[in-house]
Coordinates of N, CA and C in Angstrom, one line a residue:
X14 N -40.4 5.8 5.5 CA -39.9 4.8 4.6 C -40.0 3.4 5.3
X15 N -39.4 3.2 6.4 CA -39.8 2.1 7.3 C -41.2 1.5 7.8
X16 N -42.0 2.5 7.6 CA -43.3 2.2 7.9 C -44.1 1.6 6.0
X17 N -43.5 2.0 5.3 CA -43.8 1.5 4.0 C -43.0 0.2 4.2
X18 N -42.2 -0.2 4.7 CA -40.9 -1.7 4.1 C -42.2 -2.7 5.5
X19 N -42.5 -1.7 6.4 CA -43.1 -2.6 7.4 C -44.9 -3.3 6.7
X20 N -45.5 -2.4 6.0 CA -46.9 -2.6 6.0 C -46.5 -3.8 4.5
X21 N -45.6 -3.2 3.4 CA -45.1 -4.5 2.4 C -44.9 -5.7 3.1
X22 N -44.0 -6.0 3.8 CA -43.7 -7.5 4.4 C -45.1 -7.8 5.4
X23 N -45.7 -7.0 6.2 CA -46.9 -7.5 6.3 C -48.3 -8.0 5.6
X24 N -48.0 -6.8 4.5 CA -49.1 -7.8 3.3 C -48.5 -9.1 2.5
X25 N -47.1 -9.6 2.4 CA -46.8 -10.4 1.5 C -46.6 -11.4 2.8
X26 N -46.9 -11.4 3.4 CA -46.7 -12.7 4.9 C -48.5 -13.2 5.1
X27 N -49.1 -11.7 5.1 CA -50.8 -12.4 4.7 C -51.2 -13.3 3.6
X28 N -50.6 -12.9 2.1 CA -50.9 -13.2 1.0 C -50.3 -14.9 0.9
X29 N -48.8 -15.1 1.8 CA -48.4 -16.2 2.3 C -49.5 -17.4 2.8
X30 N -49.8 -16.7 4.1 CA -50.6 -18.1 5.1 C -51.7 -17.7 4.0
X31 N -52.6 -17.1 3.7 CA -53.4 -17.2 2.7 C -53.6 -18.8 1.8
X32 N -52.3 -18.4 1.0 CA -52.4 -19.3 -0.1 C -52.7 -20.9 0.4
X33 N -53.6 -21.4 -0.1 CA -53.9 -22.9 0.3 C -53.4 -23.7 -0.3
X34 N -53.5 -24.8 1.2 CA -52.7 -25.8 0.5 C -52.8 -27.0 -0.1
X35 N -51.7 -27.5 -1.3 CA -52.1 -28.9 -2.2 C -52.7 -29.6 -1.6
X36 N -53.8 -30.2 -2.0 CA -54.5 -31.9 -1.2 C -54.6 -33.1 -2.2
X37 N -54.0 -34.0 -2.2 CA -53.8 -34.9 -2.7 C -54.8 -36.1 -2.2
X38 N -55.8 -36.6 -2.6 CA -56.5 -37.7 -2.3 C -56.6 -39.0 -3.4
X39 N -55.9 -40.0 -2.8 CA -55.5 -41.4 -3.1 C -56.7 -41.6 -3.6
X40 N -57.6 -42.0 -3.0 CA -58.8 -42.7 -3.4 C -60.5 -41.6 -2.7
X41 N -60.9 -40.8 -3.7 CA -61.9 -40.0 -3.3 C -62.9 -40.5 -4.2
X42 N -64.1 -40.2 -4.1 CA -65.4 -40.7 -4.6 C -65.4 -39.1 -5.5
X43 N -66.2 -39.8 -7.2 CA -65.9 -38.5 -7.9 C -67.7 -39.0 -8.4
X44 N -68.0 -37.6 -8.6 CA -69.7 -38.2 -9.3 C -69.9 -36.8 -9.6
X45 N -71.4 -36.7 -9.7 CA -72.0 -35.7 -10.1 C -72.8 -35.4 -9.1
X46 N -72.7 -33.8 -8.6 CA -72.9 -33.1 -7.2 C -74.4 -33.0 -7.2
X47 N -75.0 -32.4 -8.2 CA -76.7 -32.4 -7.8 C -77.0 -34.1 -8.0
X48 N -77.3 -34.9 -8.9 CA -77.4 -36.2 -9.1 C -77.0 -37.3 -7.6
X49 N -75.9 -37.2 -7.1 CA -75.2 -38.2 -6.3 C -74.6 -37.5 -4.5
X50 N -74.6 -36.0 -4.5 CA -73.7 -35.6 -3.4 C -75.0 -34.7 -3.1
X51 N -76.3 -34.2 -3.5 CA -77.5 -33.1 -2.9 C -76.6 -32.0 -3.2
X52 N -75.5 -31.9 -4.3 CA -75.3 -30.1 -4.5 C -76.5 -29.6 -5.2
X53 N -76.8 -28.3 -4.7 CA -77.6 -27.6 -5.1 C -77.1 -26.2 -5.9
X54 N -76.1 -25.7 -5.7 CA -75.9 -24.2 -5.9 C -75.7 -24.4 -7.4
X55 N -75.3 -25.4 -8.1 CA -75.7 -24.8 -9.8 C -76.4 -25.8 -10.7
X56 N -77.0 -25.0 -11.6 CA -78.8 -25.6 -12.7 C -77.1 -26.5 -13.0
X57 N -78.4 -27.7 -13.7 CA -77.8 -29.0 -14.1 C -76.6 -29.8 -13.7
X58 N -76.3 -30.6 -14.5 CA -74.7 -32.0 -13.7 C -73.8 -31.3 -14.0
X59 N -72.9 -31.6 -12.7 CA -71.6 -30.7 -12.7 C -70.7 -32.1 -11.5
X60 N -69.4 -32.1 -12.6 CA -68.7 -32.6 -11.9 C -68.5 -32.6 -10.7
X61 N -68.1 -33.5 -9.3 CA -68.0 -33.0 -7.9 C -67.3 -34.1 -7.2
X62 N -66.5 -34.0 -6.0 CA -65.4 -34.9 -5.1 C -66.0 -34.8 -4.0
X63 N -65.9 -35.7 -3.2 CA -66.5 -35.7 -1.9 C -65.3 -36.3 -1.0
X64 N -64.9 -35.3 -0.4 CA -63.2 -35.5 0.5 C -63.9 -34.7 2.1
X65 N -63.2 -35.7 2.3 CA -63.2 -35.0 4.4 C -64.8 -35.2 4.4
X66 N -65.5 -36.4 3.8 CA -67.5 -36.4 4.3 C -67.6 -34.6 4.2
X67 N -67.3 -33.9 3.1 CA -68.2 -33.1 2.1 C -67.8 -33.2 0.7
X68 N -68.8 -33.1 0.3 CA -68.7 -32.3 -1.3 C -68.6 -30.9 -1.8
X69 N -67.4 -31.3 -2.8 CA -67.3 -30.0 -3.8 C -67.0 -30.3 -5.4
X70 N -68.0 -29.1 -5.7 CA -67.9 -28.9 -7.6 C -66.5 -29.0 -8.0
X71 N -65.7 -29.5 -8.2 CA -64.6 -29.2 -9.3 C -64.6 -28.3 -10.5
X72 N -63.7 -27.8 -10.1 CA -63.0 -26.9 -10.9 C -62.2 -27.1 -12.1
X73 N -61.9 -27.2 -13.3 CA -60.5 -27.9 -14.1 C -60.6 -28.8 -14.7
X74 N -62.1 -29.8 -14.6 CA -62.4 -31.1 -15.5 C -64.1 -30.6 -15.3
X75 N -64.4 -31.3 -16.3 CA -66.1 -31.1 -16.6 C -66.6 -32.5 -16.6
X76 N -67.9 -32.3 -16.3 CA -68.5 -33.9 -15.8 C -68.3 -34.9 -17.4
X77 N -68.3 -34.6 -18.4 CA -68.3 -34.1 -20.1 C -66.9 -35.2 -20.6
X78 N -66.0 -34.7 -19.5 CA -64.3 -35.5 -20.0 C -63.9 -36.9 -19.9
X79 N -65.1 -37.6 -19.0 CA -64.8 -39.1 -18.5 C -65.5 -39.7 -19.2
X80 N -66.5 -39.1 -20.5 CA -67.7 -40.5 -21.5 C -69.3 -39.5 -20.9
X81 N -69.9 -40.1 -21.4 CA -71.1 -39.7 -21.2 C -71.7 -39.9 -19.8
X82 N -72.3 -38.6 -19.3 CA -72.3 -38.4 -17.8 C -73.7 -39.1 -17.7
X83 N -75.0 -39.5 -18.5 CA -75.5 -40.3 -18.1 C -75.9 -41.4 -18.7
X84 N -74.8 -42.3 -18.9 CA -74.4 -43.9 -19.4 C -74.8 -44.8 -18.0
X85 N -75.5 -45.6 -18.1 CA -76.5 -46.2 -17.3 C -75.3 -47.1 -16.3
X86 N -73.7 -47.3 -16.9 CA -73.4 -48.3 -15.9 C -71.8 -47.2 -15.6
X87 N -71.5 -46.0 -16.2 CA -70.1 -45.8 -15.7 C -70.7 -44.0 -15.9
X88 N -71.6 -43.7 -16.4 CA -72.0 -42.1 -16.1 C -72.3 -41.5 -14.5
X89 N -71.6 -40.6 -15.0 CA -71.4 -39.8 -13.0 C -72.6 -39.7 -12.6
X90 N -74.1 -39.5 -13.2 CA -74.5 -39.2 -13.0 C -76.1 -40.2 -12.5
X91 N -75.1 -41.4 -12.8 CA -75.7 -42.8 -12.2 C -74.7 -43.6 -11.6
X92 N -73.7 -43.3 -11.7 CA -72.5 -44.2 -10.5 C -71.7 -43.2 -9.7
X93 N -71.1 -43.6 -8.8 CA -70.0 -43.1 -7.8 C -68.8 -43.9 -8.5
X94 N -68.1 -43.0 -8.9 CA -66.6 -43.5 -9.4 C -65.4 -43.5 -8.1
X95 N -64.7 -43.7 -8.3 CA -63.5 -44.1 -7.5 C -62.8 -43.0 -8.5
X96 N -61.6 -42.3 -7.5 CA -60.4 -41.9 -8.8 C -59.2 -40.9 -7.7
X97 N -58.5 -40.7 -7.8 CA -57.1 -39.9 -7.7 C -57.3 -38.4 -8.3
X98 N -57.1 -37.5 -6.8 CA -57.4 -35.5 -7.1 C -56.7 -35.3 -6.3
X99 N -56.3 -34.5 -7.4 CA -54.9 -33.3 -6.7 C -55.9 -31.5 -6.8
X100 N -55.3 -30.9 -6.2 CA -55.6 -29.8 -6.1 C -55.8 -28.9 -4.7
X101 N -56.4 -27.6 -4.8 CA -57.0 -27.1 -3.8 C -58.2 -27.2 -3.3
X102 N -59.2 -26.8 -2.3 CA -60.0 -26.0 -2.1 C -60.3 -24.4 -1.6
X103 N -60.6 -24.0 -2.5 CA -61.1 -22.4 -2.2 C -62.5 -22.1 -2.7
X104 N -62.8 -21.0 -1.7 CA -64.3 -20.6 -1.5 C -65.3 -22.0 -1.7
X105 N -65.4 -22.7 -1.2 CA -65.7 -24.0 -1.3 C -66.2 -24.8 -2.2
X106 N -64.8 -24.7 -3.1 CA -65.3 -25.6 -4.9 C -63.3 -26.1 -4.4
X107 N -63.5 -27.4 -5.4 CA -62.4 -28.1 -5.3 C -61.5 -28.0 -6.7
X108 N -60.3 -26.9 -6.9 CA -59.2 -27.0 -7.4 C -58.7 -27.6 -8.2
X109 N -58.7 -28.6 -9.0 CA -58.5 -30.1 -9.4 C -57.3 -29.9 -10.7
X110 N -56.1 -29.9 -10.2 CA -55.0 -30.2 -11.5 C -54.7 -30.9 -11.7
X111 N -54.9 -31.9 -11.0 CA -54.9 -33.7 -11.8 C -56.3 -34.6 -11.5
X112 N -56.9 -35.2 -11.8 CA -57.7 -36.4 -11.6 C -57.8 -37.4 -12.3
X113 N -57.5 -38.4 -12.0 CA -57.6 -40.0 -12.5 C -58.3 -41.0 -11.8
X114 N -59.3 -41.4 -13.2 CA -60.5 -41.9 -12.4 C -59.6 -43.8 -12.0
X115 N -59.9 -44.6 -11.0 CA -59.8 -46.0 -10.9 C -60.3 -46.6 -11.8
X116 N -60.7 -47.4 -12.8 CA -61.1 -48.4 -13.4 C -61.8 -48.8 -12.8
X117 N -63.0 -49.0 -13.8 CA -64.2 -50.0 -12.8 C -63.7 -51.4 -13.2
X118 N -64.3 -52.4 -12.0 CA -64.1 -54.0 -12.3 C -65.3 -54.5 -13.2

C-alpha cells in the first residue's frame, strides 16, 4: 500500500514540473512562419511568433483572424507585425491564449 501512495505522488510531482510555463511577451514580432521566419514543417501560410530569436507556428489564432494574410501593406504574409502573446510553448509550436496585434502607424 505504501509503495502504491509512493509511485502516485511520484507521478503527480512529474506531471507537476512537466507542466510549462505562462510566457507573456509585451512586444513579439507576429507574421507568417514559411513567408517571413523560413518555417518549413507545414504546406502553406501559417500564423507564427518569433520570441527568444526563434520561431514558432501558433496555436489558437489562424493567420485568417487579423484581415487578409496577403494584403500588400498589413498581410502577415508581406509584413512583420508587432503584437502582445500570452501562452505556452510545447513540442515546439507556441500556445497562444491571448494575442493583440500593435497598430500599425
Amino acid at each position: 500500500m505504501l509503495f502504491k501512495k509512493i509511485i502516485i505522488v511520484c507521478l503527480l510531482a512529474f506531471v507537476a514540473c512537466k507542466k510549462e510555463a505562462k510566457i507573456t511577451i509585451a512586444s513579439a514580432e507576429i507574421s507568417c512562419g514559411q513567408c517571413n521566419f523560413e518555417l518549413d514543417s507545414e504546406a502553406g501560410c501559417s500564423l507564427a511568433v518569433k520570441v527568444f530569436d526563434e520561431a514558432y507556428f501558433i496555436d489558437g489564432f489562424s493567420i485568417d483572424d487579423f484581415g487578409d494574410a496577403h494584403d500588400e501593406n498589413t498581410g502577415f504574409c508581406n509584413v512583420i507585425r508587432k503584437g502582445s502573446i500570452e501562452g505556452t510553448i510545447e513540442n515546439g509550436r507556441f500556445l497562444a491564449t491571448k494575442l493583440k496585434l500593435i497598430p500599425l502607424e
